[in-house]
Coordinates of C-alpha atoms in Angstrom, one line a residue:
Chain A
X657 CA -17.6 45.2 12.4
X658 CA -18.7 44.8 8.8
X659 CA -18.3 47.8 6.5
X660 CA -19.0 46.5 2.7
X661 CA -18.2 49.6 0.3
X662 CA -19.2 49.6 -3.4
X663 CA -18.8 45.7 -3.4
X664 CA -19.8 43.6 -6.8
X665 CA -19.3 39.9 -7.8
X666 CA -19.4 38.8 -11.0
X667 CA -18.9 35.3 -12.3
X668 CA -19.4 33.1 -15.3
X669 CA -21.6 30.1 -15.6
X670 CA -20.7 28.5 -19.0
X671 CA -20.6 31.3 -21.6
X672 CA -22.6 33.5 -19.5
X673 CA -21.6 36.2 -17.0
X674 CA -23.8 36.6 -13.9
X675 CA -23.5 39.6 -12.0
X676 CA -24.8 38.4 -8.4
X677 CA -24.3 41.6 -6.5
X678 CA -23.7 45.5 -8.2
X679 CA -22.5 48.1 -5.8
X680 CA -23.5 46.9 -2.7
X681 CA -22.5 49.3 0.2
X682 CA -23.3 47.7 4.0
X683 CA -22.3 48.9 7.4
X684 CA -23.0 46.8 10.4
X685 CA -22.0 47.3 13.9
X686 CA -20.6 45.4 16.1
X687 CA -23.5 43.2 18.3
X688 CA -26.1 43.5 15.2
X689 CA -28.3 40.8 14.3
X690 CA -29.1 41.2 10.5
X691 CA -31.0 39.3 8.3
X692 CA -30.6 39.3 4.7
X693 CA -33.8 38.7 2.6
X694 CA -34.8 38.4 -1.0
X695 CA -35.8 36.2 -3.7
X696 CA -34.0 33.5 -4.9
X697 CA -31.0 34.4 -7.0
X698 CA -31.0 38.0 -5.7
X699 CA -27.6 37.5 -4.3
X700 CA -27.7 37.1 -0.6
X701 CA -25.8 33.9 -0.2
X702 CA -23.1 35.7 -2.6
X703 CA -22.9 38.5 0.3
X704 CA -22.9 35.9 3.3
X705 CA -19.9 34.3 1.4
X706 CA -17.6 37.7 0.6
X707 CA -18.6 38.9 4.5
X708 CA -17.3 35.7 5.7
X709 CA -14.1 35.5 3.6
X710 CA -15.6 32.6 1.5
X711 CA -15.2 34.2 -1.4
X712 CA -13.8 37.7 -3.0
X713 CA -15.3 40.8 -4.4
X714 CA -14.5 41.2 -8.2
X715 CA -15.1 45.2 -7.5
X716 CA -15.5 47.1 -4.0
X717 CA -13.8 46.7 -0.9
X718 CA -14.8 44.3 2.0
X719 CA -13.9 44.9 5.5
X720 CA -14.9 42.3 8.4
X721 CA -13.0 42.9 12.3
X722 CA -10.6 45.1 11.3
X723 CA -9.5 43.3 7.7
X724 CA -9.6 44.3 4.3
X725 CA -10.8 40.4 3.1
X726 CA -9.9 41.6 -0.8
X727 CA -6.3 41.7 0.2
X728 CA -5.8 38.0 1.9
X729 CA -4.4 35.3 -0.1
X730 CA -6.7 31.8 0.3
X731 CA -4.6 31.2 4.0
X732 CA -4.8 33.9 5.3
X733 CA -8.5 33.8 4.6
X734 CA -9.2 30.5 6.1
X735 CA -7.2 32.1 9.2
X736 CA -9.5 35.0 9.6
X737 CA -12.5 32.6 8.8
X738 CA -11.2 30.4 11.9
X739 CA -10.3 33.3 14.2
X740 CA -13.2 36.0 13.4
X741 CA -16.0 33.7 11.6
X742 CA -18.9 31.5 12.9
X743 CA -21.2 29.3 10.2
X744 CA -24.1 28.0 10.6
X745 CA -25.6 26.1 7.9
X746 CA -29.0 25.3 6.6
X747 CA -28.5 21.4 6.4
X748 CA -26.4 21.6 9.5
X749 CA -23.2 19.9 7.9
X750 CA -22.2 18.0 11.5
X751 CA -19.5 15.2 10.9
X752 CA -21.7 11.7 11.0
X753 CA -18.6 10.0 12.3
X754 CA -18.2 12.3 15.6
X755 CA -20.3 12.9 18.4
X756 CA -21.7 16.2 19.2
X757 CA -18.6 17.0 21.8
X758 CA -15.8 16.4 18.9
X759 CA -18.0 17.8 15.9
X760 CA -18.0 21.3 18.4
X761 CA -14.2 20.3 19.3
X762 CA -13.4 20.9 15.5
X763 CA -12.7 24.6 15.0
X764 CA -10.5 24.3 18.2
X765 CA -8.3 22.0 16.5
X766 CA -6.6 24.7 14.5
X767 CA -6.0 26.6 17.7
X768 CA -2.6 26.2 19.8
X769 CA -5.2 24.7 22.6
X770 CA -4.4 21.6 25.3
X771 CA -7.2 18.9 24.3
X772 CA -8.4 19.0 27.9
X773 CA -8.9 22.8 27.5
X774 CA -10.5 22.0 23.9
X775 CA -13.2 19.9 25.3
X776 CA -13.9 21.8 28.5
X777 CA -14.9 24.9 26.0
X778 CA -17.0 22.5 23.6
X779 CA -18.6 21.1 26.9
X780 CA -19.2 24.8 27.8
X781 CA -20.7 25.8 24.0
X782 CA -22.8 23.0 24.4
X783 CA -24.2 24.1 27.7
X784 CA -24.9 27.2 26.0
X785 CA -27.2 26.0 23.5
X786 CA -28.8 23.6 25.8
X787 CA -27.6 20.1 25.0
X788 CA -25.6 19.2 27.9
X789 CA -27.1 15.8 28.4
X790 CA -26.3 14.8 24.4
X791 CA -22.6 15.1 24.4
X792 CA -21.6 11.5 23.1
X793 CA -24.4 11.8 20.7
X794 CA -24.1 11.4 17.0
X795 CA -25.7 13.5 14.6
X796 CA -28.3 10.3 13.5
X797 CA -29.2 10.0 17.2
X798 CA -30.2 13.8 17.3
X799 CA -33.5 15.5 16.1
X800 CA -33.0 18.4 13.2
X801 CA -33.6 21.3 15.8
X802 CA -30.7 19.4 18.2
X803 CA -28.5 18.9 15.5
X804 CA -28.7 22.5 14.4
X805 CA -28.2 23.6 17.9
X806 CA -24.9 21.7 17.9
X807 CA -23.9 23.3 14.8
X808 CA -24.1 26.4 16.3
X809 CA -22.5 25.5 19.3
X810 CA -19.7 24.8 16.7
X811 CA -19.7 27.9 15.5
X812 CA -19.7 29.9 18.6
X813 CA -16.9 27.6 20.2
X814 CA -14.1 29.6 19.5
X815 CA -15.6 32.7 20.2
X816 CA -15.9 34.5 16.8
X817 CA -17.1 38.2 16.8
X818 CA -19.1 37.7 13.8
X819 CA -21.8 34.5 12.8
X820 CA -23.0 34.0 9.3
X821 CA -26.1 31.9 8.9
X822 CA -27.5 30.9 5.9
X823 CA -31.0 29.6 6.1
X824 CA -30.3 28.1 9.8
X825 CA -34.2 27.6 9.4
X826 CA -34.4 26.4 6.1
X827 CA -34.6 22.3 7.2
X828 CA -36.4 22.6 10.8
X829 CA -40.0 22.5 11.7
X830 CA -41.9 25.7 13.1
X831 CA -40.9 25.1 17.0
X832 CA -37.4 24.2 16.0
X833 CA -37.3 27.1 13.8
X834 CA -38.6 29.9 16.2
X835 CA -36.0 28.0 19.0
X836 CA -33.3 28.4 16.8
X837 CA -34.3 32.0 16.1
X838 CA -34.3 32.6 19.5
X839 CA -31.0 30.8 20.2
X840 CA -29.3 33.5 18.0
X841 CA -31.4 36.2 19.3
X842 CA -29.8 35.5 22.8
X843 CA -26.4 35.0 21.4
X844 CA -26.6 38.5 20.0
X845 CA -27.5 40.2 22.8
X846 CA -25.9 38.2 25.6
X847 CA -22.4 37.8 24.3
X848 CA -22.7 40.8 21.9
X849 CA -21.9 38.6 18.8
X850 CA -22.5 40.6 15.2
X851 CA -24.7 37.7 13.5
X852 CA -25.6 38.1 9.7
X853 CA -28.2 35.4 8.7
X854 CA -29.6 34.9 5.2
X855 CA -33.3 33.8 5.1
X856 CA -36.4 33.5 3.5
X857 CA -38.4 32.7 6.7
X858 CA -40.9 35.6 7.6
X859 CA -40.4 35.2 11.7
X860 CA -37.1 35.9 11.6
X861 CA -38.3 39.8 11.6
X862 CA -39.0 39.3 14.7
X863 CA -35.9 38.1 16.2
X864 CA -33.3 40.5 14.0
X865 CA -32.4 44.0 14.5
X866 CA -32.6 44.8 11.1
X867 CA -33.7 43.2 8.0
X868 CA -31.7 43.9 4.8
X869 CA -33.8 42.9 1.3
X870 CA -31.6 42.0 -2.1
X871 CA -33.4 42.1 -5.5
X872 CA -31.0 41.0 -8.4
X873 CA -27.8 41.8 -6.7
X874 CA -28.9 45.1 -5.6
X875 CA -29.4 46.1 -1.7
X876 CA -32.7 48.0 -1.3
X877 CA -32.9 50.2 1.6
X878 CA -33.2 48.8 5.4
X879 CA -36.6 47.7 6.9
X880 CA -37.1 49.4 10.3
X881 CA -38.6 46.3 11.1
X882 CA -36.8 43.7 12.8
X883 CA -36.0 45.8 16.4
X884 CA -36.3 42.6 17.5
X885 CA -38.7 40.8 20.4
X886 CA -35.4 41.7 22.4
X887 CA -34.5 45.3 22.2
X888 CA -30.6 46.2 21.2
Chain B
X279 CA -1.7 13.8 16.8
X280 CA -4.8 16.1 17.7
X281 CA -6.2 14.9 14.3
X282 CA -5.5 11.3 14.6
X283 CA -8.8 10.8 16.3
X284 CA -10.6 12.4 13.3
X285 CA -8.3 10.3 11.0
X286 CA -9.3 7.1 12.6
X287 CA -12.9 7.8 13.2
X288 CA -13.0 8.8 9.1
X289 CA -11.2 5.2 8.2
X290 CA -13.6 3.5 10.6
X291 CA -16.8 5.4 8.4
X292 CA -17.1 2.3 6.2
X293 CA -15.6 -0.8 7.8
X294 CA -16.1 -3.0 5.2
X295 CA -14.6 -0.7 2.4
X296 CA -11.5 -0.3 4.6
X297 CA -11.0 -4.1 5.4
X298 CA -11.1 -4.7 1.7
X299 CA -9.1 -2.1 0.6
X300 CA -6.2 -3.1 3.4
X301 CA -6.6 -6.8 2.3
X302 CA -6.3 -6.0 -1.4
X303 CA -3.3 -3.7 -0.4
X304 CA -1.4 -6.3 2.1
X305 CA -1.9 -9.0 -1.1
X306 CA -0.3 -7.1 -3.2
X307 CA 2.6 -6.3 -0.9
X308 CA 2.7 -10.0 0.5
X309 CA 3.2 -11.0 -3.0
X310 CA 5.8 -8.4 -4.1
X311 CA 7.7 -9.3 -1.1
X312 CA 7.5 -12.7 -2.0
X313 CA 8.7 -12.3 -5.4
X314 CA 11.6 -9.9 -4.0
X315 CA 12.9 -13.0 -2.5
X316 CA 13.4 -14.5 -5.0
X317 CA 16.7 -13.3 -7.0
X318 CA 18.6 -13.1 -3.5
X319 CA 17.2 -16.5 -3.0
X320 CA 19.1 -17.9 -6.2
X321 CA 21.8 -16.2 -5.2
X322 CA 22.2 -17.5 -1.7
X323 CA 21.3 -20.9 -2.9
X324 CA 24.3 -20.9 -5.5
X325 CA 26.4 -19.6 -3.3
X326 CA 25.5 -22.3 -0.4
X327 CA 26.1 -25.1 -3.0
X328 CA 28.7 -23.9 -5.5
X329 CA 32.4 -24.3 -4.6
X330 CA 34.5 -21.5 -6.2
X331 CA 37.0 -24.5 -7.6
X332 CA 34.6 -26.7 -9.0
X333 CA 33.9 -26.4 -13.3
X334 CA 31.0 -27.9 -15.1
X335 CA 31.6 -29.1 -18.8
X336 CA 28.7 -29.7 -21.1
X337 CA 28.3 -29.8 -24.6
X338 CA 28.2 -26.3 -26.6
X339 CA 24.7 -27.8 -27.8
X340 CA 22.9 -27.8 -24.8
X341 CA 23.2 -29.2 -21.6
X342 CA 20.9 -32.0 -22.4
X343 CA 23.4 -32.9 -25.1
X344 CA 26.1 -35.9 -24.3
X345 CA 29.4 -35.4 -24.7
X346 CA 32.2 -38.4 -25.5
X347 CA 33.5 -40.0 -22.3
X348 CA 36.7 -39.6 -23.8
X349 CA 36.7 -35.8 -23.0
X350 CA 37.1 -37.0 -19.1
X351 CA 40.8 -38.2 -19.5
X352 CA 41.7 -35.1 -21.7
X353 CA 40.6 -32.9 -18.9
X354 CA 42.2 -35.3 -16.0
X355 CA 45.4 -34.6 -17.7
X356 CA 45.5 -31.0 -17.9
X357 CA 47.4 -29.0 -15.4
X358 CA 45.4 -27.6 -12.4
X359 CA 42.9 -30.0 -12.3
X360 CA 42.9 -31.6 -9.3
X361 CA 40.2 -34.4 -9.7
X362 CA 37.2 -35.1 -12.5
X363 CA 34.1 -37.2 -12.5
X364 CA 31.0 -37.3 -14.6
X365 CA 27.4 -37.2 -14.4
X366 CA 25.1 -39.1 -16.6
X367 CA 21.5 -39.1 -16.3
X368 CA 19.6 -41.7 -15.2
X369 CA 16.4 -40.4 -14.3
X370 CA 14.5 -42.7 -12.4
X371 CA 12.3 -44.0 -10.1
X372 CA 11.0 -46.6 -7.8
X373 CA 7.6 -46.5 -8.7
X374 CA 7.0 -46.0 -12.6
X375 CA 3.6 -45.1 -12.3
X376 CA 4.6 -42.0 -9.9
X377 CA 7.0 -40.8 -12.6
X378 CA 10.8 -39.5 -11.9
X379 CA 10.5 -38.5 -7.8
X380 CA 14.3 -37.6 -7.4
X381 CA 17.3 -37.0 -10.1
X382 CA 19.8 -39.8 -10.2
X383 CA 22.9 -39.7 -11.8
X384 CA 25.5 -42.4 -12.4
X385 CA 29.2 -41.2 -11.2
X386 CA 32.5 -42.8 -10.5
X387 CA 33.1 -43.5 -6.6
X388 CA 36.3 -42.2 -6.9
X389 CA 34.9 -38.8 -9.1
X390 CA 32.5 -38.3 -6.0
X391 CA 35.3 -38.4 -3.4
X392 CA 37.5 -36.5 -5.4
X393 CA 35.2 -33.3 -6.6
X394 CA 33.1 -33.0 -3.8
X395 CA 35.1 -33.7 -0.4
X396 CA 33.0 -30.7 0.9
X397 CA 29.8 -32.7 0.7
X398 CA 28.4 -34.2 4.0
X399 CA 29.1 -37.5 3.2
X400 CA 30.5 -40.2 6.2
X401 CA 33.8 -42.0 5.0
X402 CA 32.4 -45.4 5.6
X403 CA 29.4 -44.4 3.0
X404 CA 32.3 -43.2 0.7
X405 CA 34.5 -46.7 1.0
X406 CA 31.0 -48.6 0.6
X407 CA 30.3 -46.8 -2.2
X408 CA 33.3 -47.6 -3.5
X409 CA 33.3 -51.6 -2.4
X410 CA 29.8 -52.4 -3.7
X411 CA 29.4 -52.5 -7.3
X412 CA 25.4 -51.8 -6.6
X413 CA 26.2 -49.3 -4.1
X414 CA 23.8 -45.8 -3.8
X415 CA 24.1 -42.5 -2.4
X416 CA 21.4 -40.9 -1.5
X417 CA 20.6 -37.3 -0.6
X418 CA 18.7 -36.7 2.9
X419 CA 15.6 -35.1 1.2
X420 CA 14.6 -37.9 -0.6
X421 CA 16.0 -40.7 1.8
X422 CA 13.1 -38.7 4.4
X423 CA 10.8 -38.1 1.3
X424 CA 10.9 -42.5 0.4
X425 CA 10.9 -43.2 3.9
X426 CA 14.2 -45.0 2.9
X427 CA 17.4 -46.2 5.4
X428 CA 20.9 -47.1 5.1
X429 CA 21.2 -51.0 3.6
X430 CA 17.6 -50.8 2.0
X431 CA 17.5 -52.4 -1.4
X432 CA 15.8 -50.7 -3.9
X433 CA 15.2 -51.1 -7.4
X434 CA 15.5 -47.9 -9.5
X435 CA 13.7 -47.9 -13.1
X436 CA 15.5 -45.4 -15.2
X437 CA 13.2 -42.9 -17.3
X438 CA 16.2 -41.9 -19.6
X439 CA 17.4 -45.9 -20.4
X440 CA 15.8 -49.1 -21.0
X441 CA 16.9 -50.8 -17.9
X442 CA 16.3 -51.4 -13.8
X443 CA 19.0 -51.3 -11.2
X444 CA 19.2 -53.0 -8.1
X445 CA 20.3 -50.8 -5.7
X446 CA 21.9 -50.7 -2.0
X447 CA 21.5 -47.8 -0.2
X448 CA 25.2 -47.9 1.7
X449 CA 25.3 -43.9 2.8
X450 CA 23.5 -40.7 2.7
X451 CA 24.4 -36.8 1.6
X452 CA 23.5 -35.2 4.5
X453 CA 23.4 -31.3 3.1
X454 CA 19.8 -29.9 4.1
X455 CA 17.2 -30.0 1.5
X456 CA 19.9 -32.8 -0.9
X457 CA 17.6 -34.6 -3.5
X458 CA 20.2 -36.5 -5.5
X459 CA 20.9 -40.2 -6.0
X460 CA 23.9 -41.3 -7.3
X461 CA 24.7 -45.0 -8.6
X462 CA 28.0 -46.2 -9.7
X463 CA 29.1 -45.1 -13.3
X464 CA 30.3 -49.1 -13.8
X465 CA 27.5 -50.6 -12.5
X466 CA 24.9 -48.9 -15.3
X467 CA 28.0 -49.4 -18.1
X468 CA 27.7 -53.1 -17.1
X469 CA 23.9 -53.1 -17.2
X470 CA 23.8 -51.6 -20.3
X471 CA 26.7 -53.6 -21.6
X472 CA 24.1 -56.9 -21.1
X473 CA 22.0 -55.5 -23.3
X474 CA 24.3 -55.1 -25.8
X475 CA 24.9 -51.2 -25.5
X476 CA 27.5 -49.4 -23.7
X477 CA 28.2 -45.9 -21.9
X478 CA 30.8 -44.0 -24.0
X479 CA 29.2 -40.9 -23.4
X480 CA 28.3 -38.8 -20.1
X481 CA 26.2 -35.9 -19.4
X482 CA 28.4 -33.3 -17.6
X483 CA 32.0 -33.6 -16.7
X484 CA 32.8 -32.3 -13.0
X485 CA 36.5 -30.8 -12.7
X486 CA 38.1 -29.7 -9.3
X487 CA 40.4 -27.2 -9.7
X488 CA 43.6 -27.2 -7.6
X489 CA 43.1 -23.5 -6.9
X490 CA 40.2 -20.9 -7.5
X491 CA 42.9 -18.5 -9.1
X492 CA 43.4 -21.2 -12.1
X493 CA 40.1 -21.5 -12.8
X494 CA 39.5 -19.3 -15.1
X495 CA 42.4 -20.3 -17.5
X496 CA 41.1 -23.9 -16.9
X497 CA 37.8 -23.1 -18.5
X498 CA 39.4 -21.6 -21.3
X499 CA 41.9 -23.9 -21.8
X500 CA 39.1 -26.5 -21.8
X501 CA 36.9 -25.0 -24.2
X502 CA 40.2 -24.5 -26.7
X503 CA 40.8 -28.3 -26.1
X504 CA 37.6 -29.5 -27.6
X505 CA 36.6 -26.4 -30.0
X506 CA 37.7 -28.3 -32.9
X507 CA 36.3 -31.7 -31.8
X508 CA 33.5 -33.5 -33.0
X509 CA 31.8 -32.1 -29.7
X510 CA 32.8 -29.0 -28.6
X511 CA 32.2 -27.9 -24.8
X512 CA 31.4 -25.3 -22.6
X513 CA 33.1 -25.0 -19.2
X514 CA 31.6 -23.0 -16.6
X515 CA 32.1 -22.4 -12.7
X516 CA 29.8 -24.5 -10.8
X517 CA 28.1 -21.4 -9.9
X518 CA 27.9 -20.4 -13.4
X519 CA 26.6 -23.8 -14.1
X520 CA 24.0 -24.0 -11.5
X521 CA 23.2 -19.9 -12.8
X522 CA 22.7 -21.3 -16.2
X523 CA 20.1 -24.2 -15.2
X524 CA 18.5 -22.0 -12.8
X525 CA 18.4 -19.4 -15.8
X526 CA 15.5 -20.9 -17.4
X527 CA 13.6 -20.9 -13.9
X528 CA 14.6 -17.2 -13.8
X529 CA 13.3 -16.0 -17.5
X530 CA 9.8 -17.5 -16.1
X531 CA 10.5 -15.6 -12.9
X532 CA 11.2 -12.7 -14.7
X533 CA 7.7 -13.0 -16.0
X534 CA 6.0 -13.3 -12.8
X535 CA 8.0 -10.7 -11.6
X536 CA 6.2 -8.4 -14.5
X537 CA 2.6 -9.9 -14.3
X538 CA 3.1 -9.0 -10.2
X539 CA 3.8 -5.7 -11.0
X540 CA 1.0 -5.0 -13.2
X541 CA -1.3 -6.5 -10.3
X542 CA 0.2 -4.3 -8.1
X543 CA -0.4 -1.4 -10.2
X544 CA -3.9 -2.5 -10.6
X545 CA -4.2 -2.6 -7.0
X546 CA -2.5 1.1 -7.1
X547 CA -5.9 2.2 -9.5
X548 CA -8.1 -0.1 -7.4
X549 CA -6.8 1.4 -4.1
X550 CA -6.9 4.8 -5.7
X551 CA -10.6 4.6 -7.2
X552 CA -11.7 3.7 -3.6
X553 CA -10.0 6.3 -2.2
X554 CA -11.2 8.6 -4.7
X555 CA -15.0 7.4 -3.9
X556 CA -14.5 7.9 -0.3
X557 CA -13.4 11.2 -0.6
X558 CA -15.8 12.5 -3.1
X559 CA -18.6 11.1 -0.4
X560 CA -17.8 13.4 1.8
X561 CA -17.2 16.7 -0.2
X562 CA -20.1 18.2 2.0
X563 CA -17.6 17.8 4.9
X564 CA -14.9 19.0 3.4
X565 CA -16.6 22.1 2.3
X566 CA -17.5 22.5 5.9
X567 CA -14.4 22.0 7.2
X568 CA -12.7 24.6 4.5
X569 CA -15.4 27.3 5.5
X570 CA -14.7 26.9 9.3
X571 CA -11.1 28.1 8.5
X572 CA -9.3 24.5 8.0
X573 CA -6.4 25.1 5.4
X574 CA -5.8 23.0 2.3
X575 CA -2.7 21.8 3.1
X576 CA -3.9 20.7 6.9
X577 CA -7.4 18.9 4.7
X578 CA -4.7 17.3 2.1
X579 CA -2.7 16.2 5.0
X580 CA -5.9 14.7 6.7
X581 CA -6.6 12.9 3.8
X582 CA -3.7 11.6 2.5
X583 CA -2.8 10.5 6.2
X584 CA -5.9 8.2 6.0
X585 CA -4.8 6.6 3.2
X586 CA -1.1 6.5 3.9
X587 CA -2.2 5.0 7.4
X588 CA -4.4 2.5 5.5
X589 CA -1.8 1.7 3.5
X590 CA 0.7 1.2 5.8
X591 CA -1.4 -1.2 8.2
X592 CA -1.8 -3.3 5.0
X593 CA 2.1 -3.3 4.2
X594 CA 2.5 -4.8 8.1
X595 CA -0.3 -7.4 7.3
X596 CA 1.0 -8.2 3.7
X597 CA 4.8 -8.0 5.2
X598 CA 3.6 -10.3 8.1
X599 CA 1.8 -12.9 5.6
X600 CA 5.4 -12.8 3.8
X601 CA 7.4 -13.8 6.6
X602 CA 5.0 -16.5 7.9
X603 CA 4.3 -17.9 4.3
X604 CA 8.6 -17.9 3.8
X605 CA 8.9 -19.3 7.3
X606 CA 6.1 -22.1 7.2
X607 CA 7.6 -23.0 3.8
X608 CA 11.0 -23.4 5.4
X609 CA 9.6 -25.5 8.1
X610 CA 7.4 -27.6 6.2
X611 CA 8.5 -30.7 4.4
X612 CA 8.5 -28.6 0.6
X613 CA 11.5 -27.2 2.0
X614 CA 13.3 -30.9 1.9
X615 CA 11.4 -31.7 -1.3
X616 CA 12.5 -28.5 -3.1
X617 CA 15.4 -27.1 -1.4
X618 CA 15.4 -23.8 -3.1
X619 CA 12.5 -22.6 -0.9
X620 CA 14.3 -23.0 2.0
X621 CA 16.7 -19.9 0.6
X622 CA 14.2 -17.4 0.1
X623 CA 13.7 -15.2 3.0
X624 CA 12.3 -11.9 3.8
X625 CA 14.9 -10.2 4.8
X626 CA 15.3 -6.4 6.7
X627 CA 16.0 -5.1 3.3
X628 CA 12.6 -6.6 1.9
X629 CA 10.6 -5.7 4.9
X630 CA 11.7 -1.4 4.6
X631 CA 11.2 -2.1 0.9
X632 CA 7.5 -3.4 1.1
X633 CA 6.8 -0.9 3.8
X634 CA 8.0 1.8 1.8
X635 CA 6.1 0.8 -0.7
X636 CA 3.1 0.8 0.9
X637 CA 3.8 3.9 2.3
X638 CA 4.2 5.2 -0.9
X639 CA 1.1 3.4 -2.0
X640 CA -0.8 5.3 0.0
X641 CA 0.3 8.6 -0.4
X642 CA 0.0 8.6 -4.1
X643 CA -3.3 6.7 -4.1
X644 CA -4.6 9.7 -1.6
X645 CA -3.0 12.4 -3.1
X646 CA -4.6 12.9 -6.2
X647 CA -7.9 13.0 -5.2
X648 CA -7.1 14.8 -2.0
X649 CA -5.8 17.4 -4.4
X650 CA -8.9 17.5 -6.8
X651 CA -11.4 17.7 -3.5
X652 CA -9.8 20.5 -1.9
X653 CA -8.5 22.8 -5.2
X654 CA -12.2 24.8 -5.7
X655 CA -12.7 27.7 -3.7
X656 CA -15.1 27.4 -0.1
X657 CA -17.7 29.2 -1.7
X658 CA -17.8 27.0 -4.7
X659 CA -17.9 24.1 -2.7
X660 CA -20.4 25.0 -0.4
X661 CA -22.7 26.0 -3.3
X662 CA -22.5 22.4 -4.7
X663 CA -23.6 21.0 -1.2
X664 CA -26.9 23.2 -1.6

């Protein structure tokens, strides 16, 4: 599903050249739930952006779902993300003027699909995350945990093969954090979604299949931990 | 169309700001539409009032300088001249405390009939004007405004000359909006003679040519006739004459148009700044939309659609206001007091141009901030989000 070969990413910050990633290689088979961990500034989000098609490597190759992302232009990358990637963010990032149903519908606007089908699929996604009674609620009317579940519904509604989650529990209390991790675990197990999650949350290790640790832009050996509560 | 609900929701996220922006743009569009009626209105008014056979002759020094009355006889003798008349400014009011309330001139009775046969004056009124030395013919606008009836006796206090004239209204000029009041020149002359003076001058000489084709030659001939006299003169068609009268107003209008254009530009800047603020506030949302696969062009289209839709609504409102105002002005008593107002209409061309301007304004105000917002890479936008 994901093949990252000897990838480096450098960028400029003022006069300085920052080496965010150095010679990273990683392979994630389809259906795996993987955590990227490490201290702040270690390159976790940079790696996540590369494999989600939000950024391009300075060197090396990133292949996801059979596509070499380094060879795609901006429009093709946008199209790739729309078809293959679902996003979950730390701060949920829902559109405040839309209710839960229409927030979830958003990614489907990019597909040729009748409105009735879009709304039906959005309802289904909300049911999967346990929010079937909250369709007409706006983000401000939902708790943090519920907002994150709406965001997860938005991420899966277009049935992408890859979900990327950037600190999905970072803005949640312990209870909601566990519920979110369990939901992601469930999606990986039941829907065979490949999930790559950047997190600082040590509880995540109980739910994921494997943990990769980044330090100063270099990928350390994968931890055997994980394996998860639910066996892969 | 599938994006329309999203566009509408975004416009509704800050109703006060949306309403104020719509109001500002609508006001600018209404102003521009109203001012655009002025040049056409002027032209329409000139076409309506001016004949293609009448020539006005006035002093080369300026319209407010008199000409020797003897000039009238000389132009009357020219080949191609059908009738002549003179206008001499009396000014006047029937209430000195309120200043000049209507334009009044002294004229020859036969001149009124000969030079303006097209004016809606009943034959018996023309006859009475010729018969009664103190007769007055009054435009319907002034009749209505002053509450006069035919047969009324009124005292005209001149503001140009030290005298008063006792007049009897013998008829009306039934041209819509006509404000002029005419007294007999002979009567004014006698009043001046009673004071030891006489009327040996005139303000403007009017000529009706036999044929529109001889008008240009007549103009040249009249100007040549007086070129070396002590009072050289300018001869213009009635359209040119009225155009010159309104020329002063036109300069003023040009100034207003320039100021209005500047106001409109200011409104564009304000609307653009508002759009820029509104888009900047949504940087996080735009970053997420870019991340989940919305292409740049789609986001650009959505953002520009918002400002364009807003401007279109403002354009329709602005045009509606302009249409309403001109309609109200035409129907109000203003139009009878100041006839030019009746000629100013917001026609189809102005409606289309104003709506086009509103749409263009919407695109321009939305484009710059939208391009600025979406040109960055999605990863960078998301980093700024954190």
